[in-house]
Coordinates of C-alpha atoms in Angstrom, one line a residue:
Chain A
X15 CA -25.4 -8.8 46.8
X16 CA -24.0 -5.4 46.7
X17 CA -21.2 -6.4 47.1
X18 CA -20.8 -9.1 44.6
X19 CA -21.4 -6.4 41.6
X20 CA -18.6 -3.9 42.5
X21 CA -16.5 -7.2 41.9
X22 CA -17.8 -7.7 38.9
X23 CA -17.6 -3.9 37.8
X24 CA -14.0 -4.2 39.4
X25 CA -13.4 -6.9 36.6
X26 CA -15.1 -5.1 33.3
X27 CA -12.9 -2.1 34.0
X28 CA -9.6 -4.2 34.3
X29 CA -11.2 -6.4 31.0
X30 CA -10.8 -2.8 29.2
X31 CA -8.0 -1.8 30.4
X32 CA -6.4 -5.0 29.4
X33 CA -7.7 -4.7 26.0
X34 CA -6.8 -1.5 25.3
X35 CA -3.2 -2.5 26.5
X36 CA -3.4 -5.8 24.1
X37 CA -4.3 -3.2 21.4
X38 CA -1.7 -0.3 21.8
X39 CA 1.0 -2.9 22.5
X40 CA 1.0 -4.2 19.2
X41 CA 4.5 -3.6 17.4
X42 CA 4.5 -4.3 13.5
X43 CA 7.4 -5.4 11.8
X44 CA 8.4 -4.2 8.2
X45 CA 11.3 -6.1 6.3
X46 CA 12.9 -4.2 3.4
X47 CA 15.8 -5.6 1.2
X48 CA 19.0 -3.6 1.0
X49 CA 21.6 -4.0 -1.7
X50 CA 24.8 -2.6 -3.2
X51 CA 27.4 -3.3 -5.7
X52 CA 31.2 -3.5 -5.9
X53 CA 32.8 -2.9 -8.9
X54 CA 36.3 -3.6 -10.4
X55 CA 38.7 -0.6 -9.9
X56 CA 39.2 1.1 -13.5
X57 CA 43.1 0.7 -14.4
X58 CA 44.9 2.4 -17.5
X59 CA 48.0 0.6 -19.6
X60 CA 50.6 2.0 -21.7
X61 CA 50.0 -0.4 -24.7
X62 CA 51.9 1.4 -27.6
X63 CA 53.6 4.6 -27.6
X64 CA 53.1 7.6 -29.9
X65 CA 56.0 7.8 -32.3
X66 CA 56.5 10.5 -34.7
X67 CA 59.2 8.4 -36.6
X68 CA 62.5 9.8 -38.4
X69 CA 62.8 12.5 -40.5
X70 CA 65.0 15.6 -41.7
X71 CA 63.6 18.9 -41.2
X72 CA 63.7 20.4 -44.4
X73 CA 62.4 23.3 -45.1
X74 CA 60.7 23.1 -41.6
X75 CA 57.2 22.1 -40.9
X76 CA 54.8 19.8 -39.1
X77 CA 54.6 16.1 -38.9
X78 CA 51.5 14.7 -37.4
X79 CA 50.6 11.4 -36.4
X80 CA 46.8 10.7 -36.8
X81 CA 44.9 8.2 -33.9
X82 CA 44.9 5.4 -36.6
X83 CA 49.0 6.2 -36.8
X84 CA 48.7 7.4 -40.3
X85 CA 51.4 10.3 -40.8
X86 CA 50.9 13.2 -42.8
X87 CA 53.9 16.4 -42.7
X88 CA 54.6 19.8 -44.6
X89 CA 58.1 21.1 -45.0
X90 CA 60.2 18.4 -43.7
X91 CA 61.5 15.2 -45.2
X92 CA 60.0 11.5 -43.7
X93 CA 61.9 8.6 -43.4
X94 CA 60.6 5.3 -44.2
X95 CA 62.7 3.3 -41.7
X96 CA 61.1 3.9 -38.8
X97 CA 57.5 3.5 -38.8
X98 CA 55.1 5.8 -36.8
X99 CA 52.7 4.9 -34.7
X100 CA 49.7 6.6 -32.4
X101 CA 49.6 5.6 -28.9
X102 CA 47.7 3.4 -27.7
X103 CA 46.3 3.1 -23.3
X104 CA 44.3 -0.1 -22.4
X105 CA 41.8 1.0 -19.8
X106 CA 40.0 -2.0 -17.8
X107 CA 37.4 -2.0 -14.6
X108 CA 34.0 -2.7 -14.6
X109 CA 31.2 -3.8 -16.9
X110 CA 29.5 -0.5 -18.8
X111 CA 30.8 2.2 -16.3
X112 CA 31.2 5.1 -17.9
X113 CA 35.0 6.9 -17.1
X114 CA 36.4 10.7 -17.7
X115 CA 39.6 11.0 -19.3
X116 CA 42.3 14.0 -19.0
X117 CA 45.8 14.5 -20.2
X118 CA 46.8 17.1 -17.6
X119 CA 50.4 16.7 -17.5
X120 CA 51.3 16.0 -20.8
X121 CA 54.3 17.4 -22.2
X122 CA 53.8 20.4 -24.4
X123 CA 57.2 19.5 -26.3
X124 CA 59.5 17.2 -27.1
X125 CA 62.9 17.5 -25.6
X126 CA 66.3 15.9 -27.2
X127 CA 67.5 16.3 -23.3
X128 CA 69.6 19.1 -23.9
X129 CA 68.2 22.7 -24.9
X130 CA 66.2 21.3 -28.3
X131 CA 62.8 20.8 -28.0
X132 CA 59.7 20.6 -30.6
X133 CA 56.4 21.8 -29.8
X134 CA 53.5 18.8 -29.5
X135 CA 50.1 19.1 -29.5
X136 CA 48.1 15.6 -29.0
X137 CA 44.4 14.9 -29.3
X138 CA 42.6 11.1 -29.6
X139 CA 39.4 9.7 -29.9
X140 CA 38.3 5.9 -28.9
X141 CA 38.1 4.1 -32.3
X142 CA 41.7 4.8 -34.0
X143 CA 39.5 6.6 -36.1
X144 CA 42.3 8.8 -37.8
X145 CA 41.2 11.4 -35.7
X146 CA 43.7 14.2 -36.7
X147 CA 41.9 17.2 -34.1
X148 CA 40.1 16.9 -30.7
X149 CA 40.0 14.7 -27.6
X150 CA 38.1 12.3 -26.1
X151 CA 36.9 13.2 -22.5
X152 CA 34.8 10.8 -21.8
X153 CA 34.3 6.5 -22.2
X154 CA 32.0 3.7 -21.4
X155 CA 33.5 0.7 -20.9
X156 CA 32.4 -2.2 -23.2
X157 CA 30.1 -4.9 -22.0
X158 CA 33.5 -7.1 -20.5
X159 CA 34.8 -3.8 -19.1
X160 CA 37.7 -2.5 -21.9
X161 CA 38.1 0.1 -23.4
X162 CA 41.2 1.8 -25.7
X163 CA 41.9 5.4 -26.1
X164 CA 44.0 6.5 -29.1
X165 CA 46.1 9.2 -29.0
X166 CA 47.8 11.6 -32.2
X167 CA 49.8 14.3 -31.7
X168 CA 51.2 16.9 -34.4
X169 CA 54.7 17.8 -33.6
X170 CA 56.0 21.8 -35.4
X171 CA 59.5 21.3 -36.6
X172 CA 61.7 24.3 -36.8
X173 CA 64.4 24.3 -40.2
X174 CA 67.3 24.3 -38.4
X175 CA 66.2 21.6 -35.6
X176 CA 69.0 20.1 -34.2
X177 CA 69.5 16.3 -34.9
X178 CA 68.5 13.7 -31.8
X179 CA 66.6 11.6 -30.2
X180 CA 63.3 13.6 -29.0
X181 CA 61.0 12.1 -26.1
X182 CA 58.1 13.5 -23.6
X183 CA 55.5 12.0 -22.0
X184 CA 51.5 12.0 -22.9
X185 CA 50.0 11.0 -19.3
X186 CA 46.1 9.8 -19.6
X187 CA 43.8 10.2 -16.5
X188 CA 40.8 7.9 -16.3
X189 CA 38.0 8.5 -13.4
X190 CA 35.0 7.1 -12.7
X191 CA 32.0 9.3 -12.9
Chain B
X25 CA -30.2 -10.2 37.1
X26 CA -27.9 -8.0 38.6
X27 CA -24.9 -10.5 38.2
X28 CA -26.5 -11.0 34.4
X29 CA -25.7 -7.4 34.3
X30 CA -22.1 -7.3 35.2
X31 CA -21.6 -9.9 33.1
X32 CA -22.9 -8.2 29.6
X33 CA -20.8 -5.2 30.9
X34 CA -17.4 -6.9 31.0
X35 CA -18.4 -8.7 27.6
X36 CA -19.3 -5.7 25.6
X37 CA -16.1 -3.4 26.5
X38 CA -13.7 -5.8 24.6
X39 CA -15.3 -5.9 20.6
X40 CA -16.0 -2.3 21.3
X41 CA -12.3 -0.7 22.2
X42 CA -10.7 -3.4 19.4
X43 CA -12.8 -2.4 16.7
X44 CA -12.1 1.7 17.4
X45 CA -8.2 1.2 16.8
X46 CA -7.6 0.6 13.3
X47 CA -4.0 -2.1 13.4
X48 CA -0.7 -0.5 12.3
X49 CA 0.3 -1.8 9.0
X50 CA 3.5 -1.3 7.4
X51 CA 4.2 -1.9 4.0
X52 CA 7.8 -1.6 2.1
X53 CA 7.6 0.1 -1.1
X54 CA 11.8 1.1 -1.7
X55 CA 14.5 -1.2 -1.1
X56 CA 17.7 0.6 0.5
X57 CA 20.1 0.8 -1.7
X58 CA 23.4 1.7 -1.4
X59 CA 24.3 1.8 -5.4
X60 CA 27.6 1.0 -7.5
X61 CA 30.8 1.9 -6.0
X62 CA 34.5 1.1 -6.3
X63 CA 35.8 0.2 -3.0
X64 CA 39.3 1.7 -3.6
X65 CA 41.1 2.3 -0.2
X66 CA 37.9 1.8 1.6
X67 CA 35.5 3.5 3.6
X68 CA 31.6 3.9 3.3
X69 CA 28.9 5.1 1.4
X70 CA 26.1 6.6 3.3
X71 CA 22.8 7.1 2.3
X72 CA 20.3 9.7 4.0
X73 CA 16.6 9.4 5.1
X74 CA 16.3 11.4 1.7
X75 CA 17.7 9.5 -0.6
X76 CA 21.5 11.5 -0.7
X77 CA 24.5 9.3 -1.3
X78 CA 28.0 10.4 -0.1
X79 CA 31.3 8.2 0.6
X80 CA 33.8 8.5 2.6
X81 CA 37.9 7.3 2.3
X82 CA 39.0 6.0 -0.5
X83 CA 35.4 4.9 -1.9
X84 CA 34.4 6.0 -5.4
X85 CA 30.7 6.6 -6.1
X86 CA 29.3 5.9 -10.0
X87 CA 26.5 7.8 -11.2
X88 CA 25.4 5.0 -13.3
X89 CA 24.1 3.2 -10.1
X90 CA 22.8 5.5 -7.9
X91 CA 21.3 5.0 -4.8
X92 CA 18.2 4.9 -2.4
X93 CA 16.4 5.3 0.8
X94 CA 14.0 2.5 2.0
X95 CA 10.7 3.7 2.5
X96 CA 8.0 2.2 4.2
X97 CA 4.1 2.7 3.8
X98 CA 2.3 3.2 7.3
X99 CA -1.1 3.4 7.7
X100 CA -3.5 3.1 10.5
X101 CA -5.4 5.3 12.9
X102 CA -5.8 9.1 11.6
X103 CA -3.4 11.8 13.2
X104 CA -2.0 8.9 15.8
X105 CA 1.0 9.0 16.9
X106 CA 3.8 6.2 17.1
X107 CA 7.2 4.9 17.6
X108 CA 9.7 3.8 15.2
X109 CA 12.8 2.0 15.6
X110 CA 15.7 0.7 13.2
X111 CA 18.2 -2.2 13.4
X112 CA 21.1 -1.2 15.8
X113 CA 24.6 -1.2 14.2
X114 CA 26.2 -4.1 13.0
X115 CA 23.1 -6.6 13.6
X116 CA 22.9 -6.0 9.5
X117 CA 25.3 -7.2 6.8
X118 CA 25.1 -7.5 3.1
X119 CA 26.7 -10.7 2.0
X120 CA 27.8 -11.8 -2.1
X121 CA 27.5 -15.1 -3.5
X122 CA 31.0 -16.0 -2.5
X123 CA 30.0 -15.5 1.1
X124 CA 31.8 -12.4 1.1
X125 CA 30.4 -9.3 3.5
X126 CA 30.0 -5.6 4.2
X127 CA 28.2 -4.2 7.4
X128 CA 25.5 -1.7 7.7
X129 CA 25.7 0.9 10.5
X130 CA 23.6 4.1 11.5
X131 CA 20.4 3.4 10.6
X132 CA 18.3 6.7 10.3
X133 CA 15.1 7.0 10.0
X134 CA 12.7 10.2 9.1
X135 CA 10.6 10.9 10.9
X136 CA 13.2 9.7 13.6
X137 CA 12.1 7.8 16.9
X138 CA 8.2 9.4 16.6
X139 CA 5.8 10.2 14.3
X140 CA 2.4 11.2 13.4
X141 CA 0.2 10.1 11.1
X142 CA -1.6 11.8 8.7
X143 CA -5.1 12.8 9.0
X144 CA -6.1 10.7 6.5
X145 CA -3.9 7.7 8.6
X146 CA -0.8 7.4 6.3
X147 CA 2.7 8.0 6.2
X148 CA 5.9 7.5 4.7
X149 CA 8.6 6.5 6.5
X150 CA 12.6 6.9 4.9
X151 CA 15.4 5.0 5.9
X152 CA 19.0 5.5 5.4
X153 CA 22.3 3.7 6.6
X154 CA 26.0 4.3 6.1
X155 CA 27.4 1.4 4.6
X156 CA 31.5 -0.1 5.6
X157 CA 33.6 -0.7 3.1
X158 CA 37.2 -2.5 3.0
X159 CA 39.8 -1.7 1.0
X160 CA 40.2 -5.2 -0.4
X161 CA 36.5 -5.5 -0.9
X162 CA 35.8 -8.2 -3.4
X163 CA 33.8 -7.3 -6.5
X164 CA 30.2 -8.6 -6.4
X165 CA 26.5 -8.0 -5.9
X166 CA 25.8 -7.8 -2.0
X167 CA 22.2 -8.2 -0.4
X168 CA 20.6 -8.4 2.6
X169 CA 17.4 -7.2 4.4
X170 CA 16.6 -5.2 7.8
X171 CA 13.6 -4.6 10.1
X172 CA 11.8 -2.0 11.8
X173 CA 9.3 -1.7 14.1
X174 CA 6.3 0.6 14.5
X175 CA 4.2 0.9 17.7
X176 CA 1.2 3.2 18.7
X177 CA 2.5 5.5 21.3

């Protein structure tokens, strides 16, 4: 008889143990989602460039070309045959991402390739607005990811500038932010 | 009657010890998220237990889609303590529509391995995960989903 009831003690204590266990044992899952998205690289094309036209200079002056290409000048003489226009980049990538723009590397003047040059300062906006003054630093690409910037530039012409052909470059810098 | 005995005392034990453990539960409440990036020459994006997003190589980050941690709700016992672990490296990949993939490595989790919870028997737990770009990444919407697991120690 004695006997037979430490058995059954034996068999409680290993019953709690074995619950306890069952209990503490019990890993819980948790799922969560996870996401992300890829976007289209943002890309910048030279559609048009920024032409200042022909002219003689006069008396000597300023001829600037505004962002919708309109020309206005002091002091030197326009010709009609070769019409102006503002420049024009194509920028591209994704859907409503919003870009910064810079112009670091510009040229400050315009050089015939020889030792004539004429000072050029540029400035643009995102609407061909006839923005004749600032800059845009900053986009948001349209709802099919485009987006143009426009870009003037005033060019200071001395009286005696030598005839030729004048070039330099306007470099545009977009970045995602 | 003394076997009667016995028996009520290995019966009683069992609803007793069960019913003073209150069950783990976990509940998500953030997804992970690793945001809006261009994939450019590659790399990763990593997201912290709290919620920072970096990337690495050629990777560009947009603030116009930022990023999360996952966090999970715990609740269960006051001040226990327990264990937590997080999907090993590359058993988790985000896939696109067009069957396209990226795989998600070093999971982190904070608190990391252990914790403790709270005296009133909560706790949040953060995830974060660094997440592999390639260069050639096709543009899309990835998903996926990961587990973890939470024991009483």
């Amino acid at each position: 008889m004695k006997s037979n009831f430490k058995q059954a003690s034996l068999r409680a204590v290993l019953a709690v143990a074995l619950a306890a266990a069952a209990v503490s044992s019990y890993a819980v899952e948790g799922v969560a989602g996870a996401t992300a998205t890829v976007i289209a690289p943002i890309a910048i094309t030279n559609a048009v460039d920024l032409d200042f036209g022909k002219f003689a200079p006069g008396a000597g002056g300023s001829i600037t070309i505004s962002t919708a290409g309109t020309p206005s000048s002091t002091g030197i003489v326009r010709s009609s045959t070769v019409a102006p226009a503002a420049a024009r980049f194509d920028v591209t990538g994704a859907a409503n991402a919003t870009y910064a723009i810079t112009y670091t590397g510009t040229s400050a003047t315009l050089s015939d390739g020889g030792t004539n040059s004429m000072a050029m300062a540029i400035f643009s906006d995102l609407n061909a607005g006839g923005a004749t003054s600032g800059s845009a630093s900053s986009g948001t690409l349209s709802g099919t990811g485009t987006q143009s910037i426009y870009v003037g530039g005033t060019l200071t012409v001395g009286a005696t500038q030598a005839a030729g052909i004048y070039s330099g470059n306007i470099k545009v810098q977009v970045e995602y932010n | 009657m003394l076997r009667a005995a016995s028996v009520a005392a290995l019966l009683l034990p069992l609803p007793h010890t069960v019913a003073a453990q209150q069950a783990l539960a976990v509940t998500n409440t953030v997804p992970l998220a690793f945001g809006r990036f261009a994939a450019g020459a590659g790399g990763s994006v990593i997201v912290s237990p709290g919620g920072v997003r970096t990337a690495s190589g050629g990777v560009v980050l947009l603030s116009s889609g930022a990023g999360s941690a996952a966090q999970f709700s715990l609740t269960g016992e006051p001040s226990r303590s327990y264990s937590i672990s997080v999907p090993s490296a590359g058993t988790v990949v985000l896939t696109s529509a067009s069957g396209h993939s990226m795989p998600v490595q070093s999971f982190s989790s904070n608190p990391s391995g252990s914790g403790q919870l709270g005296p009133g028997g909560s706790q949040i737990v953060a995830i974060g995960a660094t997440l592999s770009v390639s260069a050639s990444q096709p543009v899309g919407s990835y998903s996926g989903s990961f587990q973890v697991f939470v024991n009483y120690n």
